[in-house]
Coordinates of C-alpha atoms and ligand atoms in Angstrom, one line a residue:
M61 CA 0.0 -0.1 -0.2
T62 CA 1.7 3.2 -1.0
R63 CA 1.3 6.3 0.9
L64 CA 1.0 9.3 -1.8
A65 CA 1.0 12.8 -0.7
T66 CA -1.8 14.5 0.7
L67 CA -3.6 17.5 -0.6
E68 CA -4.6 20.0 2.5
P69 CA -7.5 22.0 2.3
V70 CA -7.2 25.4 1.4
D71 CA -8.3 27.9 3.8
G72 CA -11.5 29.4 2.9
T73 CA -15.2 29.7 4.1
H74 CA -16.8 26.6 3.9
N75 CA -20.4 25.4 5.5
I76 CA -19.0 22.8 7.4
Q77 CA -16.0 21.9 10.0
R78 CA -16.0 18.7 11.1
D79 CA -15.2 19.6 14.7
S80 CA -18.4 21.1 14.8
V81 CA -20.2 18.0 14.4
E82 CA -18.1 15.8 16.6
G83 CA -19.9 14.3 19.7
P84 CA -23.3 12.7 19.3
F85 CA -24.6 13.4 15.9
S86 CA -28.5 13.8 15.3
W87 CA -30.1 14.4 11.8
D88 CA -32.9 16.0 13.9
F89 CA -31.8 19.5 13.5
V90 CA -31.9 19.1 9.5
K91 CA -35.4 19.1 9.9
E92 CA -35.7 22.6 10.8
K93 CA -34.4 23.7 7.3
F94 CA -37.3 22.6 5.8
S95 CA -40.9 24.4 5.7
R96 CA -43.0 21.5 6.4
R97 CA -40.5 19.6 9.3
L98 CA -39.9 16.1 7.8
D99 CA -41.7 14.3 10.9
G100 CA -45.4 15.9 9.5
K101 CA -46.6 15.6 5.8
T102 CA -44.0 16.8 3.1
N103 CA -43.1 17.3 -0.6
M104 CA -39.7 17.1 -2.1
A105 CA -40.8 19.4 -4.8
Y106 CA -42.4 22.1 -2.8
E107 CA -38.8 21.8 -0.8
C108 CA -36.9 22.4 -4.0
V109 CA -39.0 24.7 -5.4
D110 CA -42.1 26.6 -3.7
R111 CA -40.3 27.4 -0.4
H112 CA -37.4 29.4 -2.0
V113 CA -40.3 31.8 -3.5
E114 CA -42.2 32.0 -0.2
E115 CA -38.7 32.7 1.3
G116 CA -38.2 35.6 -1.2
R117 CA -35.8 34.1 -3.5
G118 CA -38.3 33.8 -6.4
E119 CA -35.9 36.1 -8.7
K120 CA -33.3 33.8 -8.0
T121 CA -32.0 31.8 -11.3
A122 CA -33.2 28.0 -10.3
L123 CA -31.8 26.5 -14.2
H124 CA -29.5 27.8 -16.2
Y125 CA -29.6 26.1 -19.6
I126 CA -27.0 26.0 -22.1
D127 CA -26.3 23.9 -25.3
D128 CA -24.6 24.3 -28.9
S129 CA -27.7 27.0 -29.8
E130 CA -29.1 28.8 -27.0
E131 CA -28.8 29.3 -23.7
Y132 CA -31.5 30.8 -20.9
R133 CA -32.5 30.9 -17.4
I134 CA -35.6 29.8 -15.7
S135 CA -35.9 32.0 -12.0
F136 CA -37.3 30.2 -8.9
N137 CA -40.6 32.1 -9.6
E138 CA -41.2 30.6 -13.3
L139 CA -40.1 27.1 -11.9
K140 CA -42.6 27.5 -9.4
E141 CA -45.3 28.4 -12.1
T142 CA -44.0 26.1 -14.6
T143 CA -44.3 22.9 -12.2
N144 CA -47.8 23.9 -11.1
Q145 CA -48.9 24.1 -14.4
W146 CA -47.4 20.9 -15.9
A147 CA -48.7 19.2 -12.4
A148 CA -52.5 20.8 -13.5
V149 CA -51.9 19.1 -16.9
L150 CA -50.8 15.7 -15.1
K151 CA -53.6 16.0 -12.9
K152 CA -56.0 16.6 -15.8
H153 CA -55.0 13.4 -17.4
G154 CA -55.1 11.1 -14.1
V155 CA -52.0 11.5 -12.6
K156 CA -52.3 11.3 -8.9
K157 CA -50.2 10.0 -5.8
G158 CA -48.4 7.1 -5.8
D159 CA -48.4 6.4 -9.8
F160 CA -45.5 5.7 -11.5
V161 CA -44.8 8.6 -13.8
F162 CA -41.7 7.8 -16.5
V163 CA -40.1 10.8 -17.7
F164 CA -37.7 10.1 -20.9
L165 CA -36.5 13.2 -21.9
P166 CA -33.0 14.5 -22.6
K167 CA -30.9 17.1 -20.2
H168 CA -33.3 20.1 -20.8
P169 CA -35.0 21.8 -18.1
H170 CA -38.6 19.9 -19.3
C171 CA -36.8 17.0 -17.8
H172 CA -36.3 18.8 -14.6
I173 CA -40.1 20.2 -14.6
A174 CA -41.4 16.9 -15.6
M175 CA -39.9 15.2 -12.2
L176 CA -40.6 17.8 -10.2
A177 CA -44.2 18.4 -11.4
A178 CA -45.0 14.6 -11.0
I179 CA -43.3 15.0 -7.5
K180 CA -46.1 17.6 -7.0
L181 CA -48.4 15.6 -7.4
G182 CA -47.2 12.6 -5.2
A183 CA -46.4 10.3 -8.3
I184 CA -43.4 8.3 -7.7
V185 CA -41.0 9.4 -10.9
G186 CA -39.1 7.1 -12.8
P187 CA -36.6 9.4 -15.1
L188 CA -34.9 7.0 -18.0
F189 CA -31.6 7.7 -19.2
E190 CA -31.6 9.1 -22.7
A191 CA -29.4 6.7 -24.4
F192 CA -31.7 3.6 -23.5
M193 CA -33.0 1.6 -26.6
S194 CA -36.0 -0.1 -26.5
D195 CA -35.2 -3.2 -24.5
A196 CA -33.9 -0.7 -21.4
V197 CA -37.0 1.0 -21.5
R198 CA -39.2 -1.8 -21.7
D199 CA -38.0 -3.6 -18.8
R200 CA -38.1 -0.5 -16.6
I201 CA -41.4 0.3 -17.5
A202 CA -42.7 -3.1 -17.5
D203 CA -41.7 -3.9 -14.3
C204 CA -43.5 -1.5 -12.1
E205 CA -46.3 -1.5 -14.4
G206 CA -45.8 2.1 -15.3
T207 CA -48.8 3.9 -16.2
F208 CA -47.6 7.6 -17.4
L209 CA -45.0 8.6 -19.6
I210 CA -43.5 12.1 -20.4
T211 CA -41.3 12.0 -23.6
D212 CA -40.4 13.7 -26.7
R213 CA -41.2 12.8 -30.6
E214 CA -37.8 11.7 -31.0
L215 CA -37.2 9.7 -27.7
Y216 CA -41.1 8.1 -28.0
K217 CA -39.5 6.3 -31.1
R218 CA -37.7 4.0 -28.5
V219 CA -40.7 3.2 -26.6
P220 CA -42.4 -0.4 -27.5
R221 CA -45.7 0.6 -26.8
Q222 CA -47.4 -2.5 -27.8
D223 CA -45.2 -4.2 -25.2
L224 CA -46.2 -1.9 -22.6
P225 CA -50.2 -2.3 -21.8
S226 CA -50.1 -0.6 -18.5
L227 CA -48.7 2.3 -20.2
H228 CA -52.2 4.1 -20.7
T229 CA -51.3 7.9 -20.9
V230 CA -48.2 9.4 -22.8
F231 CA -47.7 12.8 -22.9
L232 CA -45.2 14.7 -25.6
T233 CA -43.4 17.6 -24.7
D234 CA -42.8 18.7 -28.1
G235 CA -45.9 18.0 -30.3
E236 CA -48.8 15.6 -31.2
G237 CA -48.3 11.9 -31.8
D238 CA -50.7 10.0 -34.1
G239 CA -51.7 7.6 -31.5
G240 CA -53.8 9.4 -28.9
E241 CA -50.5 10.9 -27.0
I242 CA -51.0 14.3 -25.5
S243 CA -49.4 17.4 -26.5
L244 CA -48.1 18.4 -23.0
L245 CA -47.7 22.1 -24.3
D246 CA -51.1 22.4 -25.8
E247 CA -52.6 21.3 -22.6
L248 CA -50.7 23.9 -20.9
K249 CA -53.1 26.4 -22.6
T250 CA -56.3 25.1 -21.1
V251 CA -55.0 25.1 -17.1
E252 CA -57.3 27.4 -15.6
S253 CA -56.5 27.0 -11.8
T254 CA -53.0 25.6 -10.3
D255 CA -54.4 25.9 -6.7
R256 CA -54.2 23.2 -4.1
L257 CA -52.1 20.9 -6.3
I258 CA -49.4 19.5 -3.9
E259 CA -50.0 16.7 -2.5
W260 CA -48.8 16.6 1.3
V261 CA -47.3 12.8 1.4
D262 CA -45.6 11.2 4.6
P263 CA -41.8 11.6 4.6
E264 CA -41.8 7.6 3.8
H265 CA -43.9 8.2 0.7
G266 CA -42.3 7.1 -2.7
L267 CA -40.6 9.9 -4.6
N268 CA -38.4 8.2 -7.0
I269 CA -37.5 4.7 -8.8
H270 CA -34.4 4.1 -10.2
Y271 CA -33.2 0.8 -11.6
T272 CA -30.0 -0.6 -11.3
S273 CA -28.0 -3.7 -12.3
G274 CA -26.9 -6.3 -10.2
S275 CA -24.8 -9.2 -11.0
T276 CA -28.2 -11.5 -11.8
G277 CA -31.2 -10.7 -13.5
K278 CA -32.8 -7.8 -14.9
P279 CA -32.3 -4.4 -13.6
K280 CA -34.1 -4.1 -10.2
G281 CA -36.0 -0.9 -9.3
I282 CA -35.0 1.0 -6.3
I283 CA -37.3 3.2 -4.5
H284 CA -36.6 5.9 -2.4
A285 CA -38.7 8.0 -0.1
H286 CA -39.3 11.7 0.6
R287 CA -37.7 11.6 4.0
A288 CA -33.9 11.3 1.7
M289 CA -34.5 15.1 1.4
G290 CA -32.9 15.4 4.7
Q291 CA -29.6 14.0 4.0
Q292 CA -29.5 15.2 0.3
Y293 CA -30.0 18.7 1.7
L294 CA -27.4 18.0 4.2
T295 CA -24.7 16.3 1.7
G296 CA -25.5 19.2 -0.9
R297 CA -24.6 21.9 2.2
W298 CA -21.3 20.1 3.6
V299 CA -20.0 18.2 0.8
L300 CA -20.9 20.0 -2.2
D301 CA -20.5 22.9 -0.2
L302 CA -23.4 24.9 -1.6
Q303 CA -23.6 28.7 -0.6
E304 CA -25.7 31.5 -1.2
D305 CA -24.2 32.7 -4.9
D306 CA -23.3 29.1 -6.2
V307 CA -23.6 28.2 -9.5
Y308 CA -23.8 24.4 -9.7
W309 CA -23.1 21.8 -12.6
C310 CA -23.5 18.2 -12.1
T311 CA -23.5 16.7 -15.5
A312 CA -24.6 13.5 -15.0
H313 CA -28.4 12.9 -16.4
P314 CA -31.2 12.2 -14.3
G315 CA -31.8 8.9 -15.4
W316 CA -28.8 7.9 -13.2
V317 CA -29.2 8.4 -9.7
T318 CA -26.6 11.1 -9.0
G319 CA -28.5 13.1 -12.0
T320 CA -31.5 13.0 -10.0
V321 CA -30.2 13.3 -6.4
Y322 CA -27.5 15.8 -6.8
G323 CA -28.6 17.3 -10.3
V324 CA -31.8 18.0 -9.4
F325 CA -33.0 17.6 -5.7
A326 CA -29.8 18.3 -3.2
P327 CA -28.7 21.7 -5.6
L328 CA -32.6 22.9 -5.5
L329 CA -33.3 21.9 -1.7
N330 CA -29.8 24.4 -1.3
G331 CA -31.2 27.3 -3.3
A332 CA -28.6 26.9 -5.7
T333 CA -28.4 27.9 -9.5
V334 CA -28.5 24.5 -11.5
V335 CA -26.8 24.7 -14.8
V336 CA -28.3 22.2 -17.3
H337 CA -26.0 21.4 -20.2
G338 CA -27.7 19.6 -23.2
G339 CA -25.8 17.8 -25.5
R340 CA -22.9 15.1 -25.4
F341 CA -19.6 14.9 -23.8
K342 CA -17.0 17.1 -26.0
A343 CA -13.9 18.6 -23.7
E344 CA -14.3 22.3 -25.8
T345 CA -17.7 22.3 -24.7
W346 CA -17.5 21.5 -21.3
Y347 CA -14.8 24.1 -20.8
E348 CA -17.1 26.6 -22.5
T349 CA -19.9 25.5 -20.0
L350 CA -18.2 25.9 -17.2
E351 CA -16.8 29.7 -18.5
K352 CA -19.8 30.8 -19.9
T353 CA -22.5 29.8 -17.1
G354 CA -19.7 30.7 -14.4
V355 CA -19.7 27.6 -12.7
T356 CA -18.4 27.6 -9.0
V357 CA -19.4 23.7 -7.9
W358 CA -18.8 21.1 -10.5
Y359 CA -20.0 17.1 -10.0
S360 CA -18.5 14.9 -12.4
A361 CA -17.1 11.5 -12.7
P362 CA -13.5 10.1 -13.4
T363 CA -13.9 8.7 -16.7
A364 CA -15.2 12.5 -17.5
F365 CA -12.0 14.1 -15.7
R366 CA -9.9 11.4 -17.8
M367 CA -11.4 12.2 -21.1
L368 CA -10.7 16.1 -20.5
M369 CA -7.0 15.4 -19.3
A370 CA -6.5 13.2 -22.3
K371 CA -6.9 16.4 -24.6
G372 CA -4.4 18.0 -23.0
N373 CA -3.0 20.7 -20.5
Q374 CA -3.2 23.4 -22.9
L375 CA -6.9 23.4 -23.5
P376 CA -8.2 24.4 -19.9
Q377 CA -5.7 27.5 -20.4
D378 CA -7.9 28.8 -23.3
Y379 CA -11.1 29.2 -21.1
D380 CA -11.8 31.4 -18.1
L381 CA -12.3 29.0 -15.0
S382 CA -11.8 31.6 -12.1
K383 CA -15.1 31.2 -11.0
L384 CA -14.5 27.5 -10.1
R385 CA -14.4 27.1 -6.6
H386 CA -15.2 23.6 -5.4
I387 CA -14.9 20.1 -8.1
L388 CA -16.1 16.5 -6.9
S389 CA -16.3 13.4 -8.5
V390 CA -18.2 10.2 -7.9
G391 CA -19.2 6.8 -9.4
E392 CA -16.0 4.9 -10.3
P393 CA -12.1 4.8 -8.4
L394 CA -10.9 8.3 -9.1
N395 CA -7.2 7.6 -9.6
P396 CA -4.2 9.8 -8.0
E397 CA -3.4 11.2 -11.1
V398 CA -6.7 12.6 -12.0
I399 CA -6.4 14.4 -8.5
Y400 CA -2.9 15.5 -9.3
W401 CA -4.1 16.8 -12.5
G402 CA -7.1 18.6 -11.4
K403 CA -4.8 20.2 -8.6
S404 CA -2.0 21.3 -11.2
I405 CA -4.2 22.2 -14.0
L406 CA -7.3 23.3 -12.4
G407 CA -5.9 24.9 -9.4
K408 CA -8.4 22.8 -7.4
R409 CA -8.5 19.5 -5.4
I410 CA -11.1 16.9 -6.6
H411 CA -13.1 15.5 -4.0
D412 CA -14.3 11.7 -4.5
T413 CA -17.5 10.9 -3.3
W414 CA -18.9 7.5 -2.7
W415 CA -22.4 6.1 -2.6
M416 CA -24.9 4.1 -4.8
T417 CA -28.2 4.1 -6.0
E418 CA -29.5 2.1 -3.2
T419 CA -28.1 4.2 -0.3
G420 CA -29.8 7.4 -1.7
A421 CA -27.0 10.2 -0.9
Q422 CA -23.3 10.2 -0.4
L423 CA -22.0 8.1 2.5
I424 CA -18.2 8.5 2.4
V425 CA -16.8 12.0 1.1
N426 CA -14.1 14.3 1.3
L427 CA -15.3 17.3 3.0
P428 CA -13.5 20.5 1.7
T429 CA -12.3 21.5 5.1
E430 CA -10.0 18.0 5.3
P431 CA -6.7 16.7 3.7
I432 CA -7.2 14.5 0.6
K433 CA -5.5 11.4 0.6
P434 CA -5.3 9.9 -3.1
G435 CA -6.2 7.0 -3.8
S436 CA -9.0 7.3 -1.0
M437 CA -12.8 7.7 -1.4
G438 CA -12.6 10.0 2.0
K439 CA -14.3 9.4 5.1
P440 CA -17.8 8.5 6.5
F441 CA -20.1 11.4 6.4
P442 CA -21.1 12.9 9.9
G443 CA -23.6 10.2 11.2
I444 CA -22.5 7.2 9.2
S445 CA -20.8 4.5 10.6
V446 CA -18.6 2.5 7.8
S447 CA -16.6 -1.1 8.7
V448 CA -15.0 -3.3 6.5
L449 CA -16.2 -6.8 7.1
D450 CA -14.7 -10.3 6.6
E451 CA -16.7 -13.3 5.3
E452 CA -18.7 -13.9 8.4
G453 CA -19.6 -10.4 9.0
K454 CA -17.0 -9.5 11.7
E455 CA -15.6 -6.1 11.6
L456 CA -11.6 -6.1 10.4
P457 CA -9.1 -3.9 11.7
P458 CA -7.1 -1.1 9.0
Y459 CA -5.7 -2.1 6.3
S460 CA -7.7 -5.6 6.0
V461 CA -9.5 -5.8 2.7
G462 CA -13.1 -7.0 2.9
H463 CA -16.9 -6.3 2.3
L464 CA -17.7 -2.5 2.7
A465 CA -20.6 -2.0 4.8
I466 CA -22.8 1.1 6.4
K467 CA -25.1 0.6 9.5
A468 CA -28.3 1.0 8.5
P469 CA -30.5 2.9 8.4
W470 CA -29.3 6.6 7.6
P471 CA -32.2 9.0 6.3
A472 CA -31.7 8.5 2.7
I473 CA -31.4 4.7 2.5
M474 CA -34.0 3.1 0.0
R475 CA -37.2 2.1 1.0
E476 CA -37.4 -1.0 -1.4
V477 CA -36.7 -2.8 -4.2
W478 CA -39.6 -2.6 -6.2
Q479 CA -41.5 -6.4 -5.4
N480 CA -38.3 -7.8 -4.5
P481 CA -38.2 -7.9 -0.8
E482 CA -35.7 -11.2 -1.3
K483 CA -33.1 -8.7 -2.9
Y484 CA -34.0 -5.8 -0.4
N485 CA -33.1 -8.6 2.4
S486 CA -29.9 -9.7 0.4
Y487 CA -28.1 -6.3 1.3
F488 CA -28.8 -7.2 5.2
S489 CA -27.3 -10.6 5.7
W490 CA -25.2 -9.3 8.3
G491 CA -27.9 -7.8 10.4
E492 CA -27.6 -4.2 11.1
W493 CA -25.1 -3.5 8.3
Y494 CA -25.8 -2.9 4.7
V495 CA -23.3 -4.8 2.9
S496 CA -22.5 -2.8 -0.2
G497 CA -20.9 -5.5 -2.7
D498 CA -17.6 -3.4 -2.6
L499 CA -14.2 -4.4 -1.3
A500 CA -12.3 -1.8 0.5
Y501 CA -10.1 -1.2 3.4
Q502 CA -9.6 1.6 6.0
D503 CA -6.6 3.3 7.2
E504 CA -6.2 4.1 11.0
E505 CA -7.6 7.4 10.3
G506 CA -10.7 6.2 8.9
Y507 CA -10.1 6.8 5.0
I508 CA -11.5 4.1 2.8
F509 CA -9.8 2.8 0.1
F510 CA -11.9 1.1 -2.6
Q511 CA -10.5 -2.2 -3.9
G512 CA -13.0 -3.6 -6.4
R513 CA -16.5 -5.2 -6.4
S514 CA -17.2 -8.8 -4.6
D515 CA -19.5 -10.0 -7.5
D516 CA -19.6 -9.7 -11.5
M517 CA -20.8 -6.0 -12.0
I518 CA -19.1 -3.5 -14.4
N519 CA -18.1 0.0 -13.9
S520 CA -17.7 1.5 -17.4
S521 CA -17.5 5.4 -17.5
G522 CA -19.2 5.1 -13.8
E523 CA -21.9 3.3 -15.0
R524 CA -23.2 0.2 -13.8
I525 CA -23.5 -2.3 -15.9
G526 CA -24.9 -5.9 -15.0
P527 CA -23.1 -9.1 -17.0
F528 CA -26.2 -11.0 -17.2
E529 CA -28.4 -8.3 -18.8
V530 CA -25.5 -8.1 -21.4
E531 CA -25.3 -11.8 -22.0
S532 CA -29.1 -12.2 -22.1
K533 CA -28.8 -9.9 -25.0
L534 CA -26.0 -11.3 -27.0
I535 CA -27.6 -14.8 -27.0
E536 CA -30.8 -13.1 -28.9
H537 CA -28.5 -12.8 -31.7
K538 CA -28.9 -15.3 -34.0
A539 CA -25.4 -16.1 -34.4
V540 CA -24.7 -16.5 -30.9
A541 CA -24.8 -19.7 -29.0
E542 CA -23.2 -18.4 -25.6
A543 CA -21.7 -15.3 -24.2
G544 CA -20.0 -14.5 -21.1
V545 CA -19.2 -10.6 -20.0
I546 CA -16.8 -9.2 -18.2
G547 CA -15.2 -5.8 -17.2
K548 CA -11.5 -5.4 -18.8
P549 CA -9.4 -2.6 -17.3
D550 CA -9.3 0.4 -19.6
P551 CA -7.5 3.7 -19.1
I552 CA -10.1 6.5 -19.7
R553 CA -13.1 4.4 -18.9
G554 CA -12.2 2.8 -15.8
E555 CA -13.6 -0.3 -17.2
I556 CA -14.9 -1.5 -21.0
V557 CA -17.8 -4.1 -21.5
K558 CA -15.8 -7.0 -23.3
A559 CA -17.5 -10.1 -24.4
F560 CA -16.4 -13.7 -25.0
I561 CA -19.0 -15.8 -27.4
V562 CA -19.3 -18.9 -28.6
L563 CA -20.9 -18.9 -32.2
K564 CA -23.5 -21.4 -33.5
D565 CA -22.7 -23.9 -36.2
G566 CA -22.6 -22.4 -39.3
Y567 CA -21.4 -19.1 -38.3
T568 CA -17.6 -18.1 -38.8
P569 CA -15.9 -15.5 -36.9
S570 CA -15.1 -11.9 -39.0
S571 CA -15.0 -8.4 -38.0
E572 CA -18.4 -7.6 -39.7
L573 CA -19.8 -10.2 -37.8
L574 CA -18.7 -8.8 -34.6
E575 CA -19.4 -5.3 -35.5
E576 CA -23.4 -6.7 -36.3
I577 CA -23.4 -8.2 -32.7
R578 CA -22.3 -5.1 -30.9
I579 CA -24.7 -2.8 -32.8
F580 CA -27.6 -5.3 -32.2
V581 CA -26.9 -5.3 -28.0
R582 CA -26.2 -1.3 -28.5
G583 CA -29.5 -0.8 -30.5
E584 CA -31.6 -2.4 -27.9
L585 CA -30.2 -1.9 -25.0
A586 CA -28.1 1.1 -24.5
A587 CA -24.9 2.3 -26.1
H588 CA -22.8 2.3 -22.7
A589 CA -23.7 -1.7 -22.7
A590 CA -22.8 -2.8 -25.6
P591 CA -19.3 -4.7 -25.4
R592 CA -16.5 -2.5 -27.1
E593 CA -14.5 -5.8 -27.5
I594 CA -16.0 -9.2 -28.4
E595 CA -13.9 -12.2 -28.5
V596 CA -14.7 -15.6 -30.1
V597 CA -13.7 -18.7 -28.4
E598 CA -14.7 -22.3 -28.8
E599 CA -16.3 -22.8 -25.3
L600 CA -16.9 -21.1 -22.1
P601 CA -15.4 -22.0 -18.5
K602 CA -18.2 -23.0 -16.7
T603 CA -18.7 -24.5 -13.0
K604 CA -18.9 -28.3 -13.3
I605 CA -21.9 -28.9 -11.1
S606 CA -24.4 -26.1 -12.2
G607 CA -22.7 -25.0 -15.5
K608 CA -22.9 -21.5 -14.7
I609 CA -20.8 -19.4 -16.4
L610 CA -17.3 -18.7 -14.5
R611 CA -17.0 -15.0 -15.7
R612 CA -14.2 -14.7 -12.9
E613 CA -12.0 -17.0 -15.0
L614 CA -12.6 -15.0 -17.9
K615 CA -11.6 -11.8 -16.2
A616 CA -8.3 -13.8 -14.5
R617 CA -7.4 -14.8 -18.4
E618 CA -8.2 -11.3 -19.5
L619 CA -6.0 -9.6 -16.5
Q620 CA -3.2 -12.1 -17.4
K621 CA -2.9 -11.0 -21.1
L622 CA -2.6 -7.5 -20.1
A623 CA -0.1 -8.1 -17.1
Ligands
PRX189 O1 -19.0 0.1 -7.0 C1 -19.3 1.2 -6.4 C2 -19.2 2.5 -7.7 O2 -20.4 2.7 -8.2 C3 -21.1 1.4 -7.4 C4 -22.5 2.3 -7.7 O3 -23.3 2.5 -8.6 P1 -24.4 3.1 -9.1 O4 -25.4 2.6 -7.9 O5 -24.6 3.3 -10.2 O6 -24.1 4.7 -8.3 C5 -23.4 5.5 -9.0 C6 -23.2 6.8 -8.5 C7 -23.9 7.0 -7.0 C8 -20.6 1.2 -6.3 O7 -21.1 0.0 -5.6 N1 -18.9 3.6 -7.0 C9 -19.4 4.7 -6.6 N2 -18.8 6.1 -6.2 C10 -17.5 5.2 -6.2 C11 -17.4 3.8 -6.9 N3 -16.3 3.3 -6.7 C12 -15.3 4.1 -6.6 N4 -14.9 5.2 -6.1 C13 -16.0 6.0 -5.8 N5 -16.1 7.2 -5.2

């Protein structure tokens, strides 16, 4: 275990001093931050938007949108009004408390507005990643028998309506469809009143559903509750360090939990200005977005930082990034080189954070006031107890690698895995410990170092990919008899999806065939799930008794090739 130089915090005014919260920590004081205390009825969208208007911050910019061709701002006043109007339309067409409302829209204020409008009505919102193709969309909506969908004409082409009998109403944000879809913008003109729209709900009421991959089976629906707002607000304040005048950019799409929790909820709960950037990654555009919108706090991911690094150190010098005050990362291991690059080229430390879809908020963090140890994900957030457990669930001493576990509960922990109590219980096989599936060790100061996954899950560009889902899709291709999928280390993406396939009789390997197979997966699941490498093999290694594919063996062979 090599020890790298720590990066000390820079003096400055921050929202937190850990000393101030040492001693018994209680989440109770956070409840005071909300107008409707969390022990009564509440509503996340109200606290994100309307509260700021009522407290006199209505003129402040809530959303600052920018893409290649346009740029505009939406104030908290306007966001309140627009989300009310959208909610009125949704309500008119039957959306009510507890309904699943899916939102399939690109990174655009419409996506934020749709989510907040549905939440105002007490619906459970299911944002879908804009790159999902039809299978991924179908699996998610079908699993929880989603009834409502808000989308646009382009993305609607990827919604296999015929396979989704539960989906009875589709709202289009940019026009009309020819199958009875509702034109949301036209309907807005008919709204007469937006009074008494907000559904006040129990803190335990369902808020959002995000599907996440496991190493077996289809993605599981993780449902969070409105009570998560306490921790989402406080991590926004202490970890993102959001302050009065911050302009904040989280680069993730709300289809990923980061894009919802730290792209919508946490910053808006803190009344920050949220930058929404439409379009794909391009180094120049990203630097330009930072400059033009005057981003002060920036939350992104290691792959993105590595892609920026790969573009060279001159490029950032061409932009005025002087407003940038605080940078954070999440989703995959943050390499020390990236932290050193951040420090020398951007002039800022990059603060790693660790959490999962299931945890609902950051749990392991680097507070702005504390030293960073490159290679470590940081320390537990105040009030969170983390441990590293052995194979029997016993706590291990410092520097022993084991299962990263968190003492449950904490305010933002998932409420349930949709219709899968068995899966939910599987996280708690050692009683009060939530077992993350990650392997890690702790040093004597409590800094936690990520060491990998204990299962076969793949993490490519921070996106969690279940090998089973990709294998199932691969064998739907006419030429593929069997498939085994692993994550192969990659300098930019962390890992890439690599597939080993056995071809059916009568097929011979060729680069055209492999490309066709890749496009097949990409076209039906999503681009990030399509194998970047496919290798044809004679047979796959399997367990003797059950005949299960031994992905670990495939991975070991691959690692050996790389060594
Ligand atoms: O393996 C860990 C990795 O991402 C997993 C969670 O993925 P997901 O539910 O998609 O949520 C991602 C963003 C909240 C974890 O089990 N992971 C997350 N953050 C880090 C990380 N791995 C290393 N370092 C991190 N900071």
